[in-house]
Short mmCIF file of C-alpha atoms in Angstrom, two decimals:
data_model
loop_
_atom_site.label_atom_id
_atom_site.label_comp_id
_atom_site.label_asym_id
_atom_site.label_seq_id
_atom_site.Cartn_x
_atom_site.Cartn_y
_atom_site.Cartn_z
CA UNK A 1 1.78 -50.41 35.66
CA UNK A 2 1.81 -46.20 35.99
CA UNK A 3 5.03 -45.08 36.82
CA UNK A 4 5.31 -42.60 39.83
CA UNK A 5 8.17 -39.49 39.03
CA UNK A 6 8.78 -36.38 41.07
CA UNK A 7 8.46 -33.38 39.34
CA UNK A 8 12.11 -32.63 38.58
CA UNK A 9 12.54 -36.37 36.81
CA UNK A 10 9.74 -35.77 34.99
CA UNK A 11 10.71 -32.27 33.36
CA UNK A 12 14.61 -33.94 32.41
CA UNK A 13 12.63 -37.13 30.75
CA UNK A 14 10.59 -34.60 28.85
CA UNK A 15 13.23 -32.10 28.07
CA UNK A 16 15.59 -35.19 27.04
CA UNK A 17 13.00 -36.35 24.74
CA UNK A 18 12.71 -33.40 23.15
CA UNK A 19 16.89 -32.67 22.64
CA UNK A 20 16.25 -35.71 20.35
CA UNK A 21 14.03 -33.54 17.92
CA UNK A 22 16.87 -30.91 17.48
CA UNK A 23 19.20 -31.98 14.23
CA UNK A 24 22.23 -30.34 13.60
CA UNK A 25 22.20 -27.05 11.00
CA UNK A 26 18.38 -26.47 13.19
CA UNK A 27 17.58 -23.01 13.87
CA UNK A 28 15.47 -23.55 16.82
CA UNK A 29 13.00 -21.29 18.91
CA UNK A 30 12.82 -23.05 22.33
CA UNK A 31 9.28 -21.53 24.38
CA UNK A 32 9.46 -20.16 27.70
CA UNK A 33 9.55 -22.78 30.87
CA UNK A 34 10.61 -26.26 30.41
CA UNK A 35 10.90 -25.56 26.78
CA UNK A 36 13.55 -23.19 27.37
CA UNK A 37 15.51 -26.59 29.80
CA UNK A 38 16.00 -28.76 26.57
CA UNK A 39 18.88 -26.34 25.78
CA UNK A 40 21.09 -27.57 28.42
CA UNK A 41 20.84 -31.50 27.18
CA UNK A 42 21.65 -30.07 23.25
CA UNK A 43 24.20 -32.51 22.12
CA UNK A 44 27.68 -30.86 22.03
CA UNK A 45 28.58 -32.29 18.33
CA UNK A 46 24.83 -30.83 17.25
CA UNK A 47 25.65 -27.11 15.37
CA UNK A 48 22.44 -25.79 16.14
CA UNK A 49 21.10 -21.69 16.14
CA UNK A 50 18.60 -20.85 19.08
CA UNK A 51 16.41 -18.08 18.46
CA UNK A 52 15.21 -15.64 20.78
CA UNK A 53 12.37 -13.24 19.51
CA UNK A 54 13.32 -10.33 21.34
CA UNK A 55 16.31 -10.37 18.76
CA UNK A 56 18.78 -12.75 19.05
CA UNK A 57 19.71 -15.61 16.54
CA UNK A 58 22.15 -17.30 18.68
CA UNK A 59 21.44 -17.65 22.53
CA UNK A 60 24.26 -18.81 24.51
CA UNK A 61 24.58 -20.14 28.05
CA UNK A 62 23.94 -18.21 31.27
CA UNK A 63 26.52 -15.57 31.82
CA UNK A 64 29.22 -16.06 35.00
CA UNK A 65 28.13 -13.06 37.32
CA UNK A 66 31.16 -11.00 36.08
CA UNK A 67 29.86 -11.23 32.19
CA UNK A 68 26.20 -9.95 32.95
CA UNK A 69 25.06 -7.58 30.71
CA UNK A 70 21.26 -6.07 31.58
CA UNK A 71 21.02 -5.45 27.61
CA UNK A 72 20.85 -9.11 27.21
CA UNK A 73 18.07 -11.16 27.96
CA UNK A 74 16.14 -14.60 26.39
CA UNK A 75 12.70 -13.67 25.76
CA UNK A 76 11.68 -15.04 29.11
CA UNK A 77 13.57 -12.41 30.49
CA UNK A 78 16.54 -14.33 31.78
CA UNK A 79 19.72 -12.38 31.33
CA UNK A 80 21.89 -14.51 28.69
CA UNK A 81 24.88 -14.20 26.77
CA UNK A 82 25.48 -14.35 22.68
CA UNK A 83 26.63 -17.39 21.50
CA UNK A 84 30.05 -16.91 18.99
CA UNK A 85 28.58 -15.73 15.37
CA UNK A 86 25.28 -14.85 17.03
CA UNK A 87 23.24 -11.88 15.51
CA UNK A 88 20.78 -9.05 16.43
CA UNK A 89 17.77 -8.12 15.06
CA UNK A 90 14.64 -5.75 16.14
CA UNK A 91 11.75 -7.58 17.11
CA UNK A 92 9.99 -7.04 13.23
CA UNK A 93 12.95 -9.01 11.82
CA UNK A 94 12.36 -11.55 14.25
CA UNK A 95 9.32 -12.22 13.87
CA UNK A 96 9.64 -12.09 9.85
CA UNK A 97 12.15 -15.08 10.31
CA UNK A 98 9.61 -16.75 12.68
CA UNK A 99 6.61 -15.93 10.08
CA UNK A 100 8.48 -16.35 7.45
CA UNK A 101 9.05 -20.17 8.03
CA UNK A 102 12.77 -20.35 8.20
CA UNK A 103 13.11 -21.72 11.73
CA UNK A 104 13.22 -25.81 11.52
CA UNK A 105 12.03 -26.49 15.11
CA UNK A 106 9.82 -24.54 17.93
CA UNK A 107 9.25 -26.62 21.34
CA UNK A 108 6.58 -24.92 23.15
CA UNK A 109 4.48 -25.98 26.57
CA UNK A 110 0.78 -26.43 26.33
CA UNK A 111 -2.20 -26.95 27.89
CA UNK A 112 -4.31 -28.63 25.72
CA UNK A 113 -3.57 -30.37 22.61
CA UNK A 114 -6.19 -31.86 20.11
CA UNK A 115 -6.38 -34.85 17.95
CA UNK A 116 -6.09 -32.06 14.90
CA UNK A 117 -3.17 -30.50 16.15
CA UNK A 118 -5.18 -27.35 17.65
CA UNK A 119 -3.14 -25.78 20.51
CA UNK A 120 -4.35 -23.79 23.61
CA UNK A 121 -1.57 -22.81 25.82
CA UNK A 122 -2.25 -18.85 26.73
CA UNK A 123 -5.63 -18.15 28.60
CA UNK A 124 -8.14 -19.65 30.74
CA UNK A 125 -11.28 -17.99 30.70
CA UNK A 126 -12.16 -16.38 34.19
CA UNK A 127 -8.30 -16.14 34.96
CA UNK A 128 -6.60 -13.12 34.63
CA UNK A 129 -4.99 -13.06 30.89
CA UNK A 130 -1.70 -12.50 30.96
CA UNK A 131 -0.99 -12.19 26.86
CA UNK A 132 0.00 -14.55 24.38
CA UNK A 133 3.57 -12.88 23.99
CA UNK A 134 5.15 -14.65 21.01
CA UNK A 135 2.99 -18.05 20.37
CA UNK A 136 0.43 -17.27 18.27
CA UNK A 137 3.10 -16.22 15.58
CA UNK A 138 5.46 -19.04 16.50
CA UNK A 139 3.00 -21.96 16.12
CA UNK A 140 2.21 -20.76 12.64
CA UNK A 141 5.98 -20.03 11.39
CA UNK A 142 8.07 -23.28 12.34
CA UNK A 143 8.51 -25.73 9.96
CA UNK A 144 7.54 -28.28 12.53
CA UNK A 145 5.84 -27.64 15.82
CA UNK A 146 6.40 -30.23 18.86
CA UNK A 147 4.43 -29.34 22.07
CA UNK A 148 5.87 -30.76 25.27
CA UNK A 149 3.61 -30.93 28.32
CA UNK A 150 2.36 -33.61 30.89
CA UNK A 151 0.16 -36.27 29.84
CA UNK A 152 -2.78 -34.95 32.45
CA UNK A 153 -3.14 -32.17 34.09
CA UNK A 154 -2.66 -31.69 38.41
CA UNK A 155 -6.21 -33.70 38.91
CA UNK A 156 -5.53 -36.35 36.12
CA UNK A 157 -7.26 -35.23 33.76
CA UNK A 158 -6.16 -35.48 29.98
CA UNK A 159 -4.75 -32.90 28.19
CA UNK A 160 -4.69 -34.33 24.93
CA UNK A 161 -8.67 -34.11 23.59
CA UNK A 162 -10.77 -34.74 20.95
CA UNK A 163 -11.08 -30.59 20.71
CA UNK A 164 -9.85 -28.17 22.77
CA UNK A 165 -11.90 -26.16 25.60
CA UNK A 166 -9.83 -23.70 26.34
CA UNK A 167 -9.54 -20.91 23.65
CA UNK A 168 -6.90 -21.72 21.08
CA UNK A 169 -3.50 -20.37 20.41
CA UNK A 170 -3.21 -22.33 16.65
CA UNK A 171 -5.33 -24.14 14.87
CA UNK A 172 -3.75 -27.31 13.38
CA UNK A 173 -0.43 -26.20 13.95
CA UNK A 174 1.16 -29.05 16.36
CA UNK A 175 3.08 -31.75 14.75
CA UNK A 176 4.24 -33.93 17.24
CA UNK A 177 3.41 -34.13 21.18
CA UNK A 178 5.92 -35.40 23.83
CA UNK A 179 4.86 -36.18 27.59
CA UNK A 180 5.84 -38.26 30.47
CA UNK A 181 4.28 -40.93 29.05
CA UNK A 182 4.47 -41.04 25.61
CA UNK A 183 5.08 -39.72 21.91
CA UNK A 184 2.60 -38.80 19.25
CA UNK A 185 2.06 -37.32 16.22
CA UNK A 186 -0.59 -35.22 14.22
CA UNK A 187 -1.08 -36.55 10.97
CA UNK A 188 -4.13 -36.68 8.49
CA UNK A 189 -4.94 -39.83 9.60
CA UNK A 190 -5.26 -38.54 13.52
CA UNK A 191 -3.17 -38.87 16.50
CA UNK A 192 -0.46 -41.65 16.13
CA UNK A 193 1.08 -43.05 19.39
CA UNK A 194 4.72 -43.84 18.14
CA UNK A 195 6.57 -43.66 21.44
CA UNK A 196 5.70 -45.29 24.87
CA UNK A 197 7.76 -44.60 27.90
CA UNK A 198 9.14 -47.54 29.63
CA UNK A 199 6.57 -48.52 32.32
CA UNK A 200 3.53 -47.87 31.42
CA UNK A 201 1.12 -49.96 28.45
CA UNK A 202 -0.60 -49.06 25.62
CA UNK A 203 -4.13 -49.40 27.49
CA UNK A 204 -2.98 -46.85 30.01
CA UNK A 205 -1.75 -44.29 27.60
CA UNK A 206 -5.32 -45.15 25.82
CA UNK A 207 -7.10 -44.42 29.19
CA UNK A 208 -5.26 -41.39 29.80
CA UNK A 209 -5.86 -39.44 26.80
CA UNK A 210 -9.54 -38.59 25.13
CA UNK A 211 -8.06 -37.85 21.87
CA UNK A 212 -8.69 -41.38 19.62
CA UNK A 213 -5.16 -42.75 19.17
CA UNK A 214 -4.43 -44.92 16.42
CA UNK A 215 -0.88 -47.23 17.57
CA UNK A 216 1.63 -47.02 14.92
CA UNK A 217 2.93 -50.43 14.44
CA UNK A 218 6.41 -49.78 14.77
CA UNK A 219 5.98 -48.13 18.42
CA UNK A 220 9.19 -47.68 20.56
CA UNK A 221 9.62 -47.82 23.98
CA UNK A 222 11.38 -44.80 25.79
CA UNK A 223 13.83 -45.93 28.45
CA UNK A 224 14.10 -44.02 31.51
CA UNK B 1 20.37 18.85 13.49
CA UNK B 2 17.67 17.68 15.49
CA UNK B 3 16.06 19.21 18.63
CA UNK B 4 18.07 19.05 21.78
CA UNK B 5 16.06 18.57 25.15
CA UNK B 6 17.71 20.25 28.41
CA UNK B 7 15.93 17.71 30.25
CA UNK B 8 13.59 14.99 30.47
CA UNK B 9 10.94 17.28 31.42
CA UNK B 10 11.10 19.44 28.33
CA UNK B 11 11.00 16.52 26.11
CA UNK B 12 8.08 14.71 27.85
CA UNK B 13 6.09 18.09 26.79
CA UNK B 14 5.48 16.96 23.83
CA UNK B 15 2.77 14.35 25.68
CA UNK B 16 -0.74 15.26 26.14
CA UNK B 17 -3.99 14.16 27.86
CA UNK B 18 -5.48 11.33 25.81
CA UNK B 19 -2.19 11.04 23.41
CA UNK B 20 -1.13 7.73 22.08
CA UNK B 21 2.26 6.83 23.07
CA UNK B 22 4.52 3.71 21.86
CA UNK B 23 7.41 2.62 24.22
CA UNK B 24 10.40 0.78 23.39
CA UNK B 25 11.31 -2.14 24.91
CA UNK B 26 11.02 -5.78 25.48
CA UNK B 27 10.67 -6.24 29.51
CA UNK B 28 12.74 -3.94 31.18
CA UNK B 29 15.31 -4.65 28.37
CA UNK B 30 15.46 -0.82 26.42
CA UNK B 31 12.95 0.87 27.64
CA UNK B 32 13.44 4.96 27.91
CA UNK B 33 13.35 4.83 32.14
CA UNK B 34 13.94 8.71 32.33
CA UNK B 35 11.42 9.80 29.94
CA UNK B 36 9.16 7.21 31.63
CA UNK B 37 9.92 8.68 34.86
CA UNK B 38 9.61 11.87 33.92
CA UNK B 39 6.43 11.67 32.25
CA UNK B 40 4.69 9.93 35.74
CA UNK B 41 5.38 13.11 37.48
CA UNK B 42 4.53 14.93 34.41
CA UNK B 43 0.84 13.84 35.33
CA UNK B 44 -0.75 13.34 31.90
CA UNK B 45 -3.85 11.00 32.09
CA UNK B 46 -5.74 8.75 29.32
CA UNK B 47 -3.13 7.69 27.37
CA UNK B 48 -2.98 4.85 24.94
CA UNK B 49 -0.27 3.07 25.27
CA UNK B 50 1.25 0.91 22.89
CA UNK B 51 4.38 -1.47 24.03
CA UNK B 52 5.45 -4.97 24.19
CA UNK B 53 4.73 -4.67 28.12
CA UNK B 54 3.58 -2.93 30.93
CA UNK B 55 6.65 -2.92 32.90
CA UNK B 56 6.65 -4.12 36.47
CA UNK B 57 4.87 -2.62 39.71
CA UNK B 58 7.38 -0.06 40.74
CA UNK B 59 9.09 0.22 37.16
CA UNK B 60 8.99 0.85 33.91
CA UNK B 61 5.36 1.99 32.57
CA UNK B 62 3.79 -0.07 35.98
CA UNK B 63 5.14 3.44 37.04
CA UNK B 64 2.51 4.99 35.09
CA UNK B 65 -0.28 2.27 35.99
CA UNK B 66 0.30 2.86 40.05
CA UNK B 67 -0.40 6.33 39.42
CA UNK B 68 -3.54 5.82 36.96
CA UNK B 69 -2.59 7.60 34.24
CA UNK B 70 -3.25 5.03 31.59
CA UNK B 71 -6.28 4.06 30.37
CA UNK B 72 -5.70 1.96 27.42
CA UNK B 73 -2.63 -0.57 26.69
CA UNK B 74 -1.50 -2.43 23.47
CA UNK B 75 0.43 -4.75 24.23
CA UNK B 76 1.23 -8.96 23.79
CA UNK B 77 2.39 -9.70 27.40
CA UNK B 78 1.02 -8.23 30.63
CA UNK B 79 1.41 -11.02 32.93
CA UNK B 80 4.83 -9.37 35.07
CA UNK B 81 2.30 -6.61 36.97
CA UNK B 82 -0.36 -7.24 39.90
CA UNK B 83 -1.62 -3.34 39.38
CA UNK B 84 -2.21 -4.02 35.78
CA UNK B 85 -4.16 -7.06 37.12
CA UNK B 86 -5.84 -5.17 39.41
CA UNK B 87 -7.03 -1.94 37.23
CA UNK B 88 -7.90 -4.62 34.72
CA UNK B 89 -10.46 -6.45 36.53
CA UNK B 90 -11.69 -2.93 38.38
CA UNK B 91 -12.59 -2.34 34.67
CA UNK B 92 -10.57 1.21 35.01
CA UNK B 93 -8.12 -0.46 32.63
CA UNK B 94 -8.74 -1.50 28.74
CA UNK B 95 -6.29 -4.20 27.10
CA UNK B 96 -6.09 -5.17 23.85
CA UNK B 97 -4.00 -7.89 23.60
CA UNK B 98 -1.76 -8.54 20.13
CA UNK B 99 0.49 -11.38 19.10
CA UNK B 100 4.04 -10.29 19.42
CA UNK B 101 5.35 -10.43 15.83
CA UNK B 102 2.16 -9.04 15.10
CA UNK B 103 2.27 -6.26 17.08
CA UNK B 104 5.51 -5.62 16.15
CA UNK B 105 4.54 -5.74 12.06
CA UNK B 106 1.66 -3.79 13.50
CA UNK B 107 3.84 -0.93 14.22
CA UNK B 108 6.84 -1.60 11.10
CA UNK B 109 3.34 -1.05 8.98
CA UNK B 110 2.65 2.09 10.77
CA UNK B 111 5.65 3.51 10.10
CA UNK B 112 6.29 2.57 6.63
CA UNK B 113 2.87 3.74 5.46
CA UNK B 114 1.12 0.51 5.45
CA UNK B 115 -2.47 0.59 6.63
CA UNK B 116 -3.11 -3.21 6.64
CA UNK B 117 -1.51 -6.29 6.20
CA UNK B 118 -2.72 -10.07 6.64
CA UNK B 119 -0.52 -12.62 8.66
CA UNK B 120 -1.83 -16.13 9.76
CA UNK B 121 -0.94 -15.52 13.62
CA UNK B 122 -4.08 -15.81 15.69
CA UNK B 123 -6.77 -17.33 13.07
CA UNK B 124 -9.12 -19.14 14.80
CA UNK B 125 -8.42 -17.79 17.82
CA UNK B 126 -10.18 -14.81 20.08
CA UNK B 127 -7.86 -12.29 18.74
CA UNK B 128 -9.50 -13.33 15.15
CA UNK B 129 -12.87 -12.27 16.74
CA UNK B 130 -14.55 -9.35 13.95
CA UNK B 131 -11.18 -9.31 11.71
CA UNK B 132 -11.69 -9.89 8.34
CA UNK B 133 -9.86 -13.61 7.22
CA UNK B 134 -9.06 -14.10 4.21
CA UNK B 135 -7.30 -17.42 2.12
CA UNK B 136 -4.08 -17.19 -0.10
CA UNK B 137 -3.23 -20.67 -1.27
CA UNK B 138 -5.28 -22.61 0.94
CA UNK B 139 -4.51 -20.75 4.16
CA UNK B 140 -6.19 -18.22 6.36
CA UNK B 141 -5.05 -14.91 7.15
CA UNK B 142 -5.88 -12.07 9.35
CA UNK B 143 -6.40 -8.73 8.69
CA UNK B 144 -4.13 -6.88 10.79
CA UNK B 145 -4.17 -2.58 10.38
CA UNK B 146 -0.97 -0.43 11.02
CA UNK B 147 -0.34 1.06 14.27
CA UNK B 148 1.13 5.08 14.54
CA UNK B 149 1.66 7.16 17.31
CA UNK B 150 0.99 10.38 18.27
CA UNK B 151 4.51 10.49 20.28
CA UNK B 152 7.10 7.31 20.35
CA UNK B 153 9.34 7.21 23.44
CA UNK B 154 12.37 5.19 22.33
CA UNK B 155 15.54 4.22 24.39
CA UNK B 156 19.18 3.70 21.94
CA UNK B 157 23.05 3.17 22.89
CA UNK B 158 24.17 5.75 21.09
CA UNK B 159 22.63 8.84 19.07
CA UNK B 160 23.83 11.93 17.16
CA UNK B 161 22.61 15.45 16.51
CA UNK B 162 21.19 14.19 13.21
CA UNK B 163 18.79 11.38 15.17
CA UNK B 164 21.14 8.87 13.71
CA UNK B 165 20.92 5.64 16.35
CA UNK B 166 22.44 2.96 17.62
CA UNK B 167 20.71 0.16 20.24
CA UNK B 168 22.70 -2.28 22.39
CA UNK B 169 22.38 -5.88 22.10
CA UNK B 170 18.32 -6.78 23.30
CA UNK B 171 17.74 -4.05 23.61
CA UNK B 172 16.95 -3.42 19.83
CA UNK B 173 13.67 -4.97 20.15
CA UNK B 174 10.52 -2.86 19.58
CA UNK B 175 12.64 0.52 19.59
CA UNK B 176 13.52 0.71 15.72
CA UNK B 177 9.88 0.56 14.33
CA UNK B 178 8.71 2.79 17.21
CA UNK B 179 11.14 5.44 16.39
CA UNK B 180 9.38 5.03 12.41
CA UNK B 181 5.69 5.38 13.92
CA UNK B 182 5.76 8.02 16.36
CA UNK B 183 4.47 11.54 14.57
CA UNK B 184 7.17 13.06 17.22
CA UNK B 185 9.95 10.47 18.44
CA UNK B 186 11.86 11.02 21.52
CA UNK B 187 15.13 9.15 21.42
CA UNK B 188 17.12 8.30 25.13
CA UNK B 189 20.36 7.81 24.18
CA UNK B 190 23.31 7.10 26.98
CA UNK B 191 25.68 8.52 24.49
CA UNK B 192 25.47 11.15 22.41
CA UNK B 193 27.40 11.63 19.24
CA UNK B 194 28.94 14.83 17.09
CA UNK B 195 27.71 13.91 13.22
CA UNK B 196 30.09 11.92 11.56
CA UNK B 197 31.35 10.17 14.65
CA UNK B 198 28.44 6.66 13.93
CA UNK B 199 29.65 4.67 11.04
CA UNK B 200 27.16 5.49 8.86
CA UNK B 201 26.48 1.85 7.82
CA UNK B 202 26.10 1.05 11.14
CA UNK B 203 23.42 2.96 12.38
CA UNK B 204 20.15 0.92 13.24
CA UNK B 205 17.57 3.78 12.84
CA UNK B 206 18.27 6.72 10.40
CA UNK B 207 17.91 10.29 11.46
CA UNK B 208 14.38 10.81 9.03
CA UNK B 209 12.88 9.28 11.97
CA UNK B 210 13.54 11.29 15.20
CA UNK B 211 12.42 14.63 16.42
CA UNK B 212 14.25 15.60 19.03
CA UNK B 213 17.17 13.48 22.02
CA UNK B 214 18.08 14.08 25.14
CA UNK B 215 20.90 11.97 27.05
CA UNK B 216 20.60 9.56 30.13
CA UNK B 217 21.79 7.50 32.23
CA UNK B 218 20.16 4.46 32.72
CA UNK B 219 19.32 2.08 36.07
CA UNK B 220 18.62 -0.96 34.09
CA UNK B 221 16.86 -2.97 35.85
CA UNK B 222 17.24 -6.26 35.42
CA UNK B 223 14.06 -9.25 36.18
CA UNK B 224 15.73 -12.65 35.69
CA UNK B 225 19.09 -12.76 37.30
CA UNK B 226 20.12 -16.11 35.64
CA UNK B 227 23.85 -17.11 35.66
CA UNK B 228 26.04 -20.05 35.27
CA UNK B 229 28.77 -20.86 37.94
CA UNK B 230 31.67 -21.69 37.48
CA UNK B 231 32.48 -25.31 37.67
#
């Protein structure tokens, strides 16, 4: 049985999903989009340090109108505030953190995801290219890598393939994918269903990806 | 003491036909607006120019897109501008496009005499397209060479007759290694200090580094107005 979700439901069930990746004492780099959502279901009793690679180690919430500050921004441009014990750096620091493998965690969007971890999530050819910003060092500095995206794209089609047609942002860089429909992870072996979401069976998840999944045998179902 | 500019004007001088420029800034977030604004009606053409972004279409360096006076731009994200799109696919516009933290080493290299260096951001990718890879310990790196400039425009909080600097907040970003790689770098600052006022072991970017300030007061602009209400 598919299960039917509106846009909005389907974004929080991702976004919640991914909150679960986050342990506390993570330094986390959250991507632009829906990535940037799972903040606001962090676990208050989690201690955890977003980064921002325009500079900040410490992103807090939105500011109240009165606490604005146009020198503060989220690197998708959103003004933000600094979360207490937060810390600025130029972008070159930044990056050497992010390079440099000390961040735990990145959550990023994608497009397409292969069996072999490659990612594409920054250009389609014949589109106008709008730049890769920060991904292509991200994907290759995080100690792990979890890509959250639907499970098709708008005309059904799967997103997570044997190879990847569009050109890549990473090669072999995700670890672990999380849709609307289901978990899996990259290992040597291949592409490991370990999470279902409540509502739909194995055969459908099978149907809707080209990638070869291999079902782990201790898969868990995702309540809604 | 470094040189003092009367005005925007003056300082924006120092920019010629076919220079390469960097240009602080991340967004709208610390970027120089005044000696932007002053170098559109300056009128210099062909410049390369080398920042994090292209601004937007009626600020920032779009400034200097509407009125065609760029014809090269190094940059990692573009996608804020519909002129940019525009001169882009009119082919009156090159890009080359650079992974952020690249771009940004790119430019920390140029400015601390480092021609190349290799970082593992973009292998196998287009960007890896005739760049030389080479394997450390089992993984793939690029080749990535060291960016200068012939003039670095960058934007700080506070500055002092030595060049000494200070940025606010964000807007740190690209400014610091910019002010390093420019052969002549113009500092913005909206304050400027008397030597000895900056705490000394405070100051973000040392003096060696800047040729000449000139104060301003910024619009700053902001492009995601994102705030929490009250509950």
């Amino acid at each position: 049985m598919a299960v039917k979700m509106d846009k909005a439901a389907t974004r929080e069930l991702i976004t919640r999903r991914a909150e679960q990746e986050i342990e506390s004492g993570f330094y986390v780099n959250l991507g632009i989009g829906m990535p940037t959502m799972v903040a606001n279901y962090i676990q208050p009793e989690k201690d955890v340090v977003l980064q921002s690679e325009n500079g900040l180690l410490g992103i807090g919430r939105s500011p109240y109108e009165d606490e604005v500050d146009p020198d503060l921004i989220n690197a998708g441009k959103e003004t933000v505030t600094a979360a207490p014990g937060a810390a600025y750096c130029d972008s070159a620091e930044s990056f050497a953190m992010i390079r440099g493998e000390h961040l735990d965690l990145a959550i990023l969007g994608g497009m397409e995801v292969a069996e072999n971890g490659d990612l594409a999530n920054w250009m389609i050819p014949g589109k106008m290219i709008k730049g890769m910003g920060g991904a292509m060092d991200i994907v290759h500095g995080s100690k792990k890598v979890v890509i959250i995206m639907d499970h098709v794209n708008k005309h059904g089609d799967p997103k997570i393939l044997k190879a990847c047609k569009l050109p890549l942002t990473g090669k072999g860089v995700v670890d672990r994918i999380i849709t609307d429909r289901a978990v899996m992870d990259v290992t040597e072996a291949g592409l490991v269903l370990v999470e279902i979401v409540e509502g739909w069976s194995v055969e459908e998840i099978k149907a809707s990806t080209e990638a070869e999944l291999i079902i782990s045998d201790e898969l868990l179902e995702i309540s809604q | 003491m470094k040189h003092m500019y009367t005005s925007c004007h003056e300082a924006v001088k120092e920019i010629h036909d076919h220079s390469t420029i960097m240009v602080g800034g991340f967004g709208l977030v610390g970027i120089p607006e005044n000696l932007i604004l002053a170098l559109v009606e300056s009128n210099v053409k062909h410049l390369t120019v080398i920042s994090n972004n292209c601004g937007v279409d009626d600020w920032g360096l779009g400034l200097l897109l509407k009125h065609k006076q760029i014809d090269k731009m190094i940059g990692s994200y573009v996608g804020e501008n519909k002129e940019f799109e525009r001169q882009v696919l009119a082919g009156e516009l090159e890009v080359e496009l650079t992974p952020q933290g690249t771009l940004a080493e790119k430019i920390r290299a140029g400015g601390a005499g480092i021609p190349a260096f290799y970082t593992p951001a973009g292998v196998g990718t287009p960007i890896a397209d005739g760049k030389e890879v080479r394997n450390f310990d089992g993984t793939d790196y690029l080749l990535q060479e060291g960016l200068t400039a012939d003039v670095s425009l960058v934007r700080a909080l506070k500055g002092d007759r030595h060049g000494n600097l200070i940025y606010n907040k964000t807007a740190r970003n690209f400014n610091p290694m910019m002010a390093a790689a420019g052969a002549v770098t113009i500092a913005e600052v909206e304050e400027l200090a008397e030597p000895g006022e900056l705490p000394a072991d405070g100051i973000h970017t040392p003096g060696i580094y800047v040729q000449g300030l000139i104060e301003g007061k910024q619009e700053k602009r902001i492009e995601r107005y994102t705030v929490s209400t009250h509950a």
